[in-house]
Coordinates of N, CA and C in Angstrom, one line a residue:
V28 N 13.2 60.9 160.9 CA 13.4 61.8 159.7 C 12.6 63.1 160.0
S29 N 13.3 64.2 159.8 CA 12.6 65.5 160.0 C 12.4 66.2 158.6
D30 N 11.6 67.2 158.5 CA 11.5 67.9 157.3 C 12.5 69.0 157.1
G31 N 13.5 69.1 158.0 CA 14.6 70.1 157.9 C 14.1 71.4 158.2
G32 N 14.4 72.4 157.3 CA 14.0 73.8 157.6 C 15.1 74.6 158.0
V33 N 16.0 74.0 158.9 CA 17.1 74.8 159.4 C 18.3 74.5 158.5
Q34 N 18.5 73.2 158.2 CA 19.7 72.8 157.4 C 19.3 71.9 156.2
D35 N 18.7 70.8 156.5 CA 18.4 69.9 155.4 C 16.9 69.9 155.2
C36 N 16.4 70.5 154.2 CA 14.9 70.6 153.9 C 14.4 69.3 153.2
T37 N 15.2 68.3 153.0 CA 14.8 67.1 152.3 C 14.6 65.9 153.3
G38 N 15.4 65.9 154.4 CA 15.3 64.8 155.3 C 16.2 63.6 154.9
I39 N 17.0 63.7 153.8 CA 17.8 62.6 153.4 C 19.1 62.4 154.2
H40 N 19.6 63.4 154.9 CA 20.8 63.3 155.6 C 20.7 62.2 156.7
Q41 N 19.5 62.1 157.4 CA 19.4 61.1 158.4 C 19.4 59.7 157.7
L42 N 18.8 59.6 156.5 CA 18.7 58.3 155.8 C 20.1 57.9 155.3
M43 N 20.9 58.9 154.9 CA 22.3 58.6 154.5 C 23.1 58.2 155.7
R44 N 22.9 58.7 156.8 CA 23.7 58.3 158.0 C 23.4 56.8 158.3
R45 N 22.2 56.4 158.0 CA 21.8 55.0 158.2 C 22.2 54.1 157.0
R46 N 22.8 54.7 156.0 CA 23.3 54.0 154.8 C 22.2 53.2 154.2
C47 N 21.0 53.8 153.9 CA 19.9 53.1 153.3 C 20.3 52.8 151.8
G48 N 19.9 51.6 151.4 CA 20.2 51.2 150.0 C 19.5 52.0 149.0
R49 N 18.2 52.3 149.2 CA 17.4 53.0 148.3 C 16.6 54.1 149.0
I50 N 16.6 55.3 148.5 CA 15.9 56.4 149.1 C 15.0 57.1 148.0
L51 N 13.8 57.3 148.3 CA 12.8 58.0 147.4 C 12.6 59.3 148.0
L52 N 12.9 60.4 147.3 CA 12.7 61.7 147.8 C 11.6 62.4 146.9
A53 N 10.6 62.9 147.6 CA 9.6 63.7 146.9 C 9.9 65.1 147.2
L54 N 10.5 65.8 146.1 CA 11.0 67.1 146.2 C 9.9 68.1 145.9
A55 N 9.3 68.7 146.9 CA 8.1 69.5 146.6 C 8.4 71.0 146.9
A56 N 9.6 71.4 146.8 CA 10.0 72.8 147.1 C 9.4 73.7 145.9
A57 N 9.1 75.0 146.3 CA 8.6 75.9 145.3 C 9.7 76.3 144.3
D58 N 9.7 75.6 143.2 CA 10.9 75.7 142.3 C 10.4 75.7 140.8
P59 N 9.7 76.7 140.3 CA 9.2 76.7 139.0 C 10.2 76.5 137.9
N60 N 11.4 76.9 138.1 CA 12.5 76.9 137.1 C 13.3 75.6 137.2
D61 N 13.0 74.7 138.1 CA 13.7 73.4 138.2 C 15.2 73.7 138.5
D62 N 15.5 74.7 139.3 CA 16.9 74.9 139.7 C 17.4 74.0 140.8
M63 N 16.4 73.4 141.5 CA 16.7 72.4 142.6 C 17.8 72.9 143.5
A64 N 17.7 74.2 144.0 CA 18.6 74.7 144.9 C 18.6 74.0 146.2
V65 N 17.5 73.5 146.7 CA 17.4 72.8 147.9 C 18.1 71.5 147.8
L66 N 18.0 70.7 146.8 CA 18.7 69.5 146.6 C 20.2 69.7 146.5
R67 N 20.6 70.7 145.7 CA 22.0 71.0 145.6 C 22.6 71.3 146.9
E68 N 22.0 72.1 147.7 CA 22.5 72.5 149.0 C 22.6 71.3 149.9
T69 N 21.6 70.4 149.9 CA 21.6 69.2 150.7 C 22.8 68.3 150.3
M70 N 23.0 68.1 149.0 CA 24.2 67.3 148.5 C 25.5 68.0 149.0
R71 N 25.6 69.3 148.9 CA 26.8 70.0 149.3 C 27.1 69.8 150.8
L72 N 26.0 69.8 151.6 CA 26.2 69.7 153.0 C 26.6 68.2 153.4
A73 N 26.0 67.3 152.7 CA 26.4 65.8 152.9 C 27.8 65.6 152.7
V74 N 28.4 66.2 151.6 CA 29.8 66.1 151.3 C 30.6 66.8 152.4
E75 N 30.2 68.0 152.8 CA 30.9 68.8 153.8 C 30.9 68.1 155.1
M76 N 29.8 67.4 155.5 CA 29.8 66.6 156.7 C 30.4 65.2 156.6
K77 N 30.9 64.9 155.4 CA 31.5 63.6 155.1 C 30.6 62.4 155.3
I78 N 29.3 62.6 155.1 CA 28.4 61.5 155.2 C 28.6 60.6 154.0
G79 N 28.8 61.2 152.8 CA 29.0 60.5 151.6 C 29.1 61.4 150.4
S80 N 29.2 60.9 149.2 CA 29.3 61.7 148.0 C 28.4 61.2 147.0
F81 N 28.2 61.9 145.9 CA 27.2 61.5 144.9 C 27.9 61.4 143.5
Y82 N 27.2 60.5 142.7 CA 27.8 60.3 141.3 C 26.6 59.9 140.4
D83 N 27.0 59.9 139.1 CA 26.0 59.6 138.0 C 26.1 58.0 137.9
P84 N 25.1 57.3 138.2 CA 25.1 55.8 138.1 C 25.4 55.3 136.7
A85 N 25.0 56.1 135.7 CA 25.2 55.7 134.3 C 26.6 55.9 133.8
N86 N 27.3 56.9 134.4 CA 28.7 57.2 134.0 C 29.3 58.0 135.2
P87 N 29.9 57.2 136.2 CA 30.5 57.8 137.4 C 31.6 58.8 137.1
R88 N 32.1 58.9 135.9 CA 33.2 59.9 135.6 C 32.6 61.3 135.4
R89 N 31.3 61.4 135.2 CA 30.7 62.7 135.0 C 30.4 63.4 136.3
D90 N 30.4 64.7 136.3 CA 30.0 65.5 137.5 C 28.5 65.3 137.7
V91 N 28.2 65.0 139.0 CA 26.8 64.6 139.3 C 25.8 65.8 139.0
F92 N 26.3 67.0 139.1 CA 25.5 68.1 138.8 C 25.1 68.3 137.4
M93 N 25.8 67.6 136.5 CA 25.3 67.5 135.1 C 24.0 66.8 135.0
L94 N 23.7 65.8 135.9 CA 22.4 65.2 135.9 C 21.3 66.2 136.2
L95 N 21.6 67.0 137.2 CA 20.6 68.0 137.6 C 20.3 69.0 136.4
D96 N 21.3 69.4 135.7 CA 21.2 70.3 134.6 C 20.4 69.6 133.5
E97 N 20.6 68.4 133.2 CA 19.9 67.7 132.2 C 18.4 67.5 132.6
F98 N 18.2 67.2 133.8 CA 16.8 67.1 134.3 C 16.0 68.4 134.1
K99 N 16.7 69.5 134.4 CA 16.1 70.8 134.2 C 15.7 71.1 132.8
Q100 N 16.6 70.6 131.8 CA 16.3 70.9 130.4 C 15.3 70.0 129.8
D101 N 15.3 68.7 130.3 CA 14.4 67.7 129.7 C 13.1 67.6 130.6
K102 N 12.1 68.3 130.2 CA 10.8 68.3 131.0 C 10.1 67.0 130.9
S103 N 10.5 66.1 130.0 CA 9.8 64.8 129.9 C 10.2 63.8 131.0
K104 N 11.3 64.1 131.6 CA 11.8 63.2 132.7 C 11.0 63.3 133.9
T105 N 10.6 62.2 134.5 CA 9.7 62.1 135.6 C 10.4 62.0 137.0
Y106 N 11.7 61.5 136.9 CA 12.5 61.3 138.1 C 13.9 61.5 137.8
L107 N 14.7 61.6 138.9 CA 16.2 61.7 138.8 C 16.8 60.6 139.6
H108 N 17.8 59.9 139.0 CA 18.5 58.8 139.7 C 19.9 59.2 140.0
I109 N 20.3 59.3 141.2 CA 21.6 59.7 141.7 C 22.2 58.6 142.5
G110 N 23.5 58.3 142.2 CA 24.2 57.3 143.0 C 24.8 57.9 144.3
I111 N 24.9 57.1 145.4 CA 25.5 57.6 146.6 C 26.7 56.7 147.0
Y112 N 27.8 57.3 147.3 CA 28.9 56.5 147.8 C 29.1 56.9 149.3
Y113 N 28.8 56.0 150.2 CA 28.7 56.2 151.6 C 30.1 56.3 152.2
G114 N 30.2 57.0 153.3 CA 31.5 57.1 154.0 C 32.5 58.1 153.4
W115 N 33.6 58.2 154.2 CA 34.7 59.1 153.7 C 36.0 58.5 154.0
D116 N 36.2 57.8 155.1 CA 37.4 57.1 155.5 C 37.3 55.6 155.2
E117 N 37.8 55.2 154.1 CA 37.6 53.8 153.7 C 38.2 52.8 154.7
E118 N 39.4 53.1 155.3 CA 40.0 52.2 156.2 C 39.2 52.0 157.5
K119 N 38.5 53.1 157.9 CA 37.7 53.0 159.1 C 36.4 52.2 158.8
D120 N 35.9 52.4 157.6 CA 34.7 51.6 157.2 C 34.9 50.1 157.0
E121 N 36.2 49.8 156.8 CA 36.5 48.4 156.5 C 37.2 47.7 157.7
E122 N 37.0 48.3 158.9 CA 37.6 47.7 160.1 C 37.1 46.3 160.4
C123 N 35.8 46.1 160.2 CA 35.2 44.8 160.5 C 35.7 43.7 159.6
S124 N 36.1 42.6 160.1 CA 36.7 41.5 159.3 C 35.6 40.6 158.8
D125 N 35.9 39.7 157.9 CA 35.0 38.8 157.3 C 34.2 38.0 158.3
E126 N 34.9 37.7 159.5 CA 34.2 36.9 160.5 C 33.2 37.7 161.3
E127 N 33.4 39.1 161.3 CA 32.5 39.9 162.1 C 31.4 40.5 161.2
S128 N 31.3 40.2 159.9 CA 30.3 40.8 159.1 C 29.7 39.8 158.2
S129 N 28.4 40.0 157.8 CA 27.7 39.1 157.0 C 27.2 39.8 155.7
A130 N 27.3 39.2 154.6 CA 26.9 39.8 153.3 C 25.4 39.6 153.1
H131 N 24.8 40.6 152.5 CA 23.4 40.6 152.1 C 23.3 40.7 150.6
G132 N 22.0 40.4 150.1 CA 21.8 40.5 148.7 C 22.1 41.8 148.1
D133 N 21.9 42.9 148.8 CA 22.1 44.2 148.2 C 23.6 44.7 148.3
G134 N 24.5 43.8 148.7 CA 25.9 44.2 148.7 C 26.3 44.8 150.1
A135 N 25.3 44.9 151.0 CA 25.7 45.5 152.3 C 26.2 44.5 153.3
T136 N 26.9 44.9 154.3 CA 27.4 44.1 155.4 C 26.9 44.8 156.7
T137 N 27.0 44.0 157.7 CA 26.7 44.6 159.0 C 27.8 44.4 160.0
D138 N 28.0 45.4 160.9 CA 29.1 45.3 161.8 C 28.6 44.5 163.1
R139 N 29.4 44.5 164.1 CA 29.0 43.7 165.3 C 27.7 44.2 165.9
S140 N 27.3 45.5 165.8 CA 26.1 46.0 166.4 C 24.9 45.8 165.4
G141 N 25.1 45.3 164.2 CA 24.0 45.1 163.3 C 23.8 46.3 162.4
R142 N 24.6 47.3 162.5 CA 24.4 48.5 161.6 C 24.9 48.2 160.2
P143 N 24.1 48.7 159.2 CA 24.5 48.4 157.8 C 25.8 49.1 157.4
Q144 N 26.6 48.4 156.7 CA 27.9 49.0 156.2 C 27.9 49.0 154.7
R145 N 26.9 49.5 154.1 CA 26.8 49.7 152.7 C 27.8 50.7 152.2
R146 N 28.4 50.5 151.0 CA 29.3 51.5 150.4 C 28.6 52.3 149.4
T147 N 27.5 51.8 148.8 CA 26.8 52.5 147.8 C 25.3 52.5 148.1
G148 N 24.6 53.5 147.6 CA 23.1 53.6 147.7 C 22.6 54.3 146.5
H149 N 21.3 54.4 146.4 CA 20.6 55.0 145.2 C 19.5 56.0 145.7
L150 N 19.6 57.2 145.2 CA 18.7 58.3 145.5 C 17.8 58.5 144.3
F151 N 16.5 58.3 144.5 CA 15.5 58.6 143.4 C 14.7 59.8 143.8
V152 N 14.8 60.8 142.9 CA 14.1 62.1 143.2 C 12.9 62.3 142.3
V153 N 11.8 62.5 142.9 CA 10.6 62.9 142.1 C 10.2 64.3 142.5
K154 N 10.2 65.2 141.4 CA 9.9 66.6 141.6 C 8.5 67.0 141.2
N155 N 7.9 67.9 141.9 CA 6.6 68.3 141.5 C 6.6 69.3 140.4
R156 N 6.6 68.8 139.2 CA 6.5 69.7 138.0 C 5.6 69.0 137.0
L157 N 4.9 69.8 136.2 CA 4.0 69.3 135.2 C 4.7 68.8 134.0
P158 N 4.4 67.5 133.6 CA 4.9 67.0 132.3 C 4.4 67.9 131.2
P159 N 5.1 68.0 130.1 CA 4.7 68.8 128.9 C 3.2 68.5 128.5
E160 N 2.9 67.2 128.5 CA 1.6 66.8 128.0 C 0.4 67.2 128.9
D161 N 0.8 67.6 130.2 CA -0.3 68.0 131.2 C -0.3 69.5 131.4
G162 N 0.4 70.3 130.5 CA 0.5 71.7 130.7 C -0.8 72.4 130.7
E163 N -1.8 71.9 129.9 CA -3.1 72.6 129.7 C -4.2 71.7 130.2
S164 N -3.9 70.7 131.1 CA -4.9 69.8 131.5 C -5.9 70.5 132.4
P165 N -7.2 70.1 132.3 CA -8.3 70.8 133.1 C -8.2 70.3 134.5
V166 N -8.8 71.0 135.4 CA -8.9 70.6 136.8 C -9.8 69.4 136.9
E167 N -9.4 68.3 137.5 CA -10.2 67.1 137.7 C -11.1 67.1 138.9
P168 N -12.1 66.3 139.0 CA -12.9 66.2 140.1 C -12.1 65.9 141.4
L169 N -12.7 66.2 142.5 CA -12.0 65.9 143.8 C -11.8 64.4 144.0
L170 N -10.7 64.1 144.7 CA -10.4 62.7 145.1 C -11.5 62.1 145.8
E171 N -11.7 60.8 145.6 CA -12.7 60.0 146.3 C -12.0 58.9 147.0
E172 N -12.7 58.3 148.0 CA -12.1 57.2 148.8 C -11.7 56.0 147.9
E173 N -12.6 55.7 146.9 CA -12.3 54.5 146.1 C -11.0 54.7 145.3
E174 N -10.8 55.9 144.8 CA -9.6 56.2 144.0 C -8.3 56.1 144.9
I175 N -8.4 56.5 146.1 CA -7.3 56.5 147.0 C -7.0 55.1 147.5
V176 N -8.0 54.4 148.0 CA -7.8 53.1 148.6 C -7.4 52.0 147.5
R177 N -8.1 52.1 146.4 CA -7.9 51.1 145.4 C -7.1 51.5 144.2
A178 N -6.6 52.8 144.3 CA -5.8 53.4 143.2 C -6.5 53.2 141.9
A179 N -7.8 53.5 141.9 CA -8.6 53.4 140.7 C -8.2 54.4 139.7
K180 N -8.2 54.1 138.4 CA -7.8 55.0 137.4 C -9.1 55.7 136.8
R181 N -9.3 56.9 137.1 CA -10.4 57.6 136.7 C -10.1 58.4 135.4
S182 N -11.1 58.6 134.5 CA -10.8 59.3 133.3 C -10.7 60.8 133.7
R183 N -9.9 61.5 132.9 CA -9.6 62.9 133.3 C -10.8 63.8 132.9
E184 N -11.8 63.7 133.6 CA -13.1 64.4 133.4 C -12.8 65.9 133.8
P185 N -13.1 66.8 132.9 CA -12.9 68.3 133.2 C -13.7 68.7 134.4
W186 N -13.2 69.6 135.1 CA -13.9 70.2 136.3 C -15.0 71.1 135.8
G187 N -14.8 71.8 134.7 CA -15.8 72.6 134.1 C -15.9 72.3 132.6
S188 N -17.1 72.5 132.0 CA -17.3 72.2 130.6 C -16.8 73.3 129.7
P189 N -16.0 73.0 128.7 CA -15.5 74.1 127.8 C -16.7 74.8 127.1
N190 N -17.8 74.1 127.0 CA -19.0 74.8 126.3 C -19.8 75.6 127.2
S191 N -20.1 75.1 128.4 CA -21.0 75.9 129.3 C -20.2 76.8 130.2
G192 N -18.9 76.4 130.6 CA -18.1 77.2 131.5 C -18.6 77.1 132.9
M193 N -19.4 76.1 133.2 CA -20.0 75.9 134.6 C -19.0 75.1 135.4
V194 N -18.8 75.5 136.6 CA -17.9 74.8 137.6 C -18.7 74.5 138.8
S195 N -18.8 73.3 139.2 CA -19.6 72.9 140.4 C -18.6 72.6 141.6
M196 N -18.9 73.2 142.7 CA -18.1 73.1 143.9 C -18.9 73.1 145.1
G197 N -18.9 72.1 145.9 CA -19.6 72.1 147.2 C -21.1 72.3 147.1
G198 N -21.7 71.9 146.0 CA -23.1 72.1 145.8 C -23.5 73.4 145.1
F199 N -22.5 74.2 144.9 CA -22.7 75.5 144.2 C -22.1 75.4 142.8
S200 N -22.7 76.2 141.9 CA -22.2 76.3 140.5 C -21.8 77.7 140.1
F201 N -20.7 77.8 139.4 CA -20.3 79.2 139.0 C -20.0 79.1 137.5
D202 N -20.3 80.2 136.8 CA -20.1 80.3 135.4 C -18.8 81.0 135.2
T203 N -17.7 80.3 134.7 CA -16.4 80.9 134.4 C -16.2 81.3 133.0
G204 N -17.1 80.8 132.1 CA -17.0 81.1 130.7 C -16.0 80.2 130.0
R205 N -15.3 79.3 130.7 CA -14.3 78.4 130.1 C -14.0 77.3 131.1
T206 N -13.2 76.3 130.7 CA -12.7 75.3 131.5 C -11.4 75.8 132.3
L207 N -11.4 75.6 133.6 CA -10.2 75.9 134.3 C -9.1 74.9 134.2
E208 N -7.9 75.4 134.1 CA -6.7 74.5 133.9 C -6.0 74.3 135.3
Q209 N -5.4 73.1 135.5 CA -4.7 72.9 136.7 C -3.6 74.0 137.0
R210 N -2.9 74.4 136.0 CA -1.8 75.3 136.2 C -2.3 76.7 136.7
E211 N -3.6 76.9 136.6 CA -4.2 78.2 137.1 C -4.6 78.2 138.6
L212 N -4.5 77.0 139.2 CA -5.0 76.9 140.6 C -4.0 77.6 141.5
G213 N -4.6 78.5 142.3 CA -3.8 79.2 143.4 C -4.7 79.3 144.6
G214 N -4.7 80.5 145.2 CA -5.7 80.7 146.3 C -5.5 79.9 147.5
C215 N -6.4 80.0 148.4 CA -6.4 79.2 149.7 C -7.8 79.1 150.2
C216 N -8.0 78.3 151.2 CA -9.3 78.2 151.9 C -10.2 77.2 151.2
C217 N -11.1 77.8 150.3 CA -12.1 76.9 149.7 C -12.0 77.1 148.1
D218 N -12.7 76.2 147.4 CA -12.7 76.2 146.0 C -13.2 77.4 145.3
C219 N -14.1 78.1 146.0 CA -14.7 79.3 145.4 C -13.6 80.4 145.2
C220 N -12.4 80.3 145.8 CA -11.3 81.2 145.6 C -10.9 81.2 144.1
H221 N -11.0 80.0 143.5 CA -10.5 79.9 142.1 C -11.4 80.7 141.1
V222 N -12.6 81.0 141.4 CA -13.5 81.6 140.4 C -14.1 82.9 140.9
L223 N -13.8 83.3 142.2 CA -14.5 84.5 142.7 C -13.4 85.6 143.0
G224 N -12.3 85.6 142.3 CA -11.4 86.7 142.4 C -10.3 86.6 143.5
C225 N -10.3 85.4 144.1 CA -9.3 85.2 145.2 C -8.2 84.2 144.8
N226 N -8.1 83.9 143.5 CA -7.2 82.9 143.1 C -5.7 83.5 143.0
C227 N -5.2 83.9 144.1 CA -4.0 84.7 144.2 C -2.8 83.8 144.6
G228 N -1.6 84.3 144.5 CA -0.4 83.6 145.0 C 0.2 82.7 143.9
P229 N 1.3 82.0 144.2 CA 1.9 81.1 143.3 C 0.9 80.0 142.8
K230 N 1.0 79.5 141.6 CA 0.1 78.6 141.0 C 0.6 77.2 141.0
F231 N -0.3 76.3 140.9 CA -0.1 74.8 140.8 C 1.0 74.5 139.7
P232 N 1.9 73.6 140.0 CA 2.1 72.9 141.2 C 3.2 73.5 142.2
H233 N 3.6 74.7 141.9 CA 4.7 75.3 142.7 C 4.1 76.2 143.8
I234 N 3.5 75.6 144.8 CA 2.9 76.3 145.9 C 3.9 76.4 147.1
T235 N 4.1 77.6 147.6 CA 5.0 77.8 148.7 C 4.4 77.3 150.0
N236 N 5.3 77.0 151.0 CA 4.8 76.5 152.3 C 4.1 77.6 153.1
A237 N 4.1 78.8 152.6 CA 3.4 79.9 153.2 C 1.9 79.7 153.1
N238 N 1.5 78.9 152.1 CA 0.1 78.6 151.9 C -0.2 77.3 152.7
Q239 N -0.8 77.5 153.9 CA -1.1 76.4 154.8 C -2.5 75.9 154.7
C240 N -3.3 76.6 153.8 CA -4.7 76.2 153.6 C -5.0 75.9 152.2
L241 N -4.6 74.8 151.7 CA -4.9 74.4 150.3 C -6.4 74.2 150.1
T242 N -6.8 74.6 148.9 CA -8.2 74.3 148.6 C -8.4 72.8 148.3
P243 N -9.6 72.3 148.4 CA -9.8 70.9 148.0 C -9.3 70.5 146.6
S244 N -9.6 71.4 145.7 CA -9.2 71.1 144.3 C -7.6 71.1 144.1
L245 N -7.0 72.1 144.8 CA -5.5 72.2 144.7 C -4.9 71.0 145.4
F246 N -5.4 70.6 146.5 CA -4.9 69.4 147.2 C -5.1 68.1 146.4
S247 N -6.2 68.0 145.8 CA -6.5 66.8 145.0 C -5.5 66.8 143.8
S248 N -5.3 67.9 143.2 CA -4.4 68.0 142.0 C -3.0 67.7 142.4
L249 N -2.5 68.1 143.5 CA -1.2 67.8 144.0 C -1.0 66.3 144.3
C250 N -2.0 65.7 144.9 CA -2.0 64.3 145.2 C -1.9 63.5 143.9
R251 N -2.7 63.8 142.9 CA -2.7 63.0 141.7 C -1.4 63.2 140.9
L252 N -0.9 64.4 140.9 CA 0.4 64.7 140.3 C 1.5 63.9 140.9
G253 N 1.6 63.8 142.2 CA 2.6 63.0 142.9 C 2.5 61.5 142.6
Y254 N 1.2 61.1 142.5 CA 1.0 59.7 142.3 C 1.5 59.3 140.8
R255 N 1.2 60.1 139.9 CA 1.5 59.9 138.5 C 3.0 60.0 138.2
L256 N 3.6 61.0 138.8 CA 5.0 61.3 138.6 C 5.9 60.2 139.2
S257 N 5.4 59.6 140.3 CA 6.3 58.7 141.1 C 6.2 57.3 140.5
E258 N 5.4 57.0 139.6 CA 5.2 55.7 139.0 C 6.5 55.1 138.4
D259 N 7.2 55.9 137.6 CA 8.4 55.5 136.9 C 9.5 55.3 137.9
A260 N 9.6 56.2 138.9 CA 10.6 56.0 139.9 C 10.4 54.8 140.8
I261 N 9.2 54.5 141.1 CA 8.9 53.2 141.9 C 9.3 52.0 141.1
D262 N 9.0 52.0 139.8 CA 9.3 50.9 138.9 C 10.8 50.7 138.9
A263 N 11.6 51.8 138.8 CA 13.0 51.8 138.7 C 13.7 51.3 140.0
M264 N 13.0 51.6 141.1 CA 13.5 51.1 142.4 C 13.3 49.7 142.7
A265 N 12.2 49.1 142.1 CA 11.8 47.7 142.4 C 12.8 46.7 141.8

């Protein structure tokens, strides 16, 4: 799987060619308006290449792009569930006979070479956007090994105190006059960028790939956001 860049920036085309039963896509494109142009183009190309088509699992009669529009409008949604119908030529896909294929629990069959012959799949999309309740959340402390390895739930302790306005980073303290919020994080290189006039560029969580030097606090915030947003999608896939 590649990260695309030339044609498919999501990497799901390769997984669709393998007819995976379930695909989890972390869509981290810089898309503050939730237009999901990258995903729309990926879906269009999949149809154009006749890898498969897409549908609404809850109501296959609806246009699948209605799902994307609803996701854009409802900011409380943490993930998007899209159905996949694999293949294009049904007669060709059904060439293998009952004696040459074996059924699996997920409804898939395998041909003589062992390749999966699924007809349907499920695409779960998790997008990097702040839920409404986290819009004004303060910057949290940096990730620690225990939190990563054990998935420990830490309390959302503010990075700076609303009373003192002091922010501690790398052994140094800065007086900001207020608590910094996650959505204010920008900049690059080191955490001092956020309080010393270098907090420039697109802000969390819509960081462009032009920023190749994330600050420790920006990186930690992105990791936590991805972990929290993906919980519902993982449960739905299980």
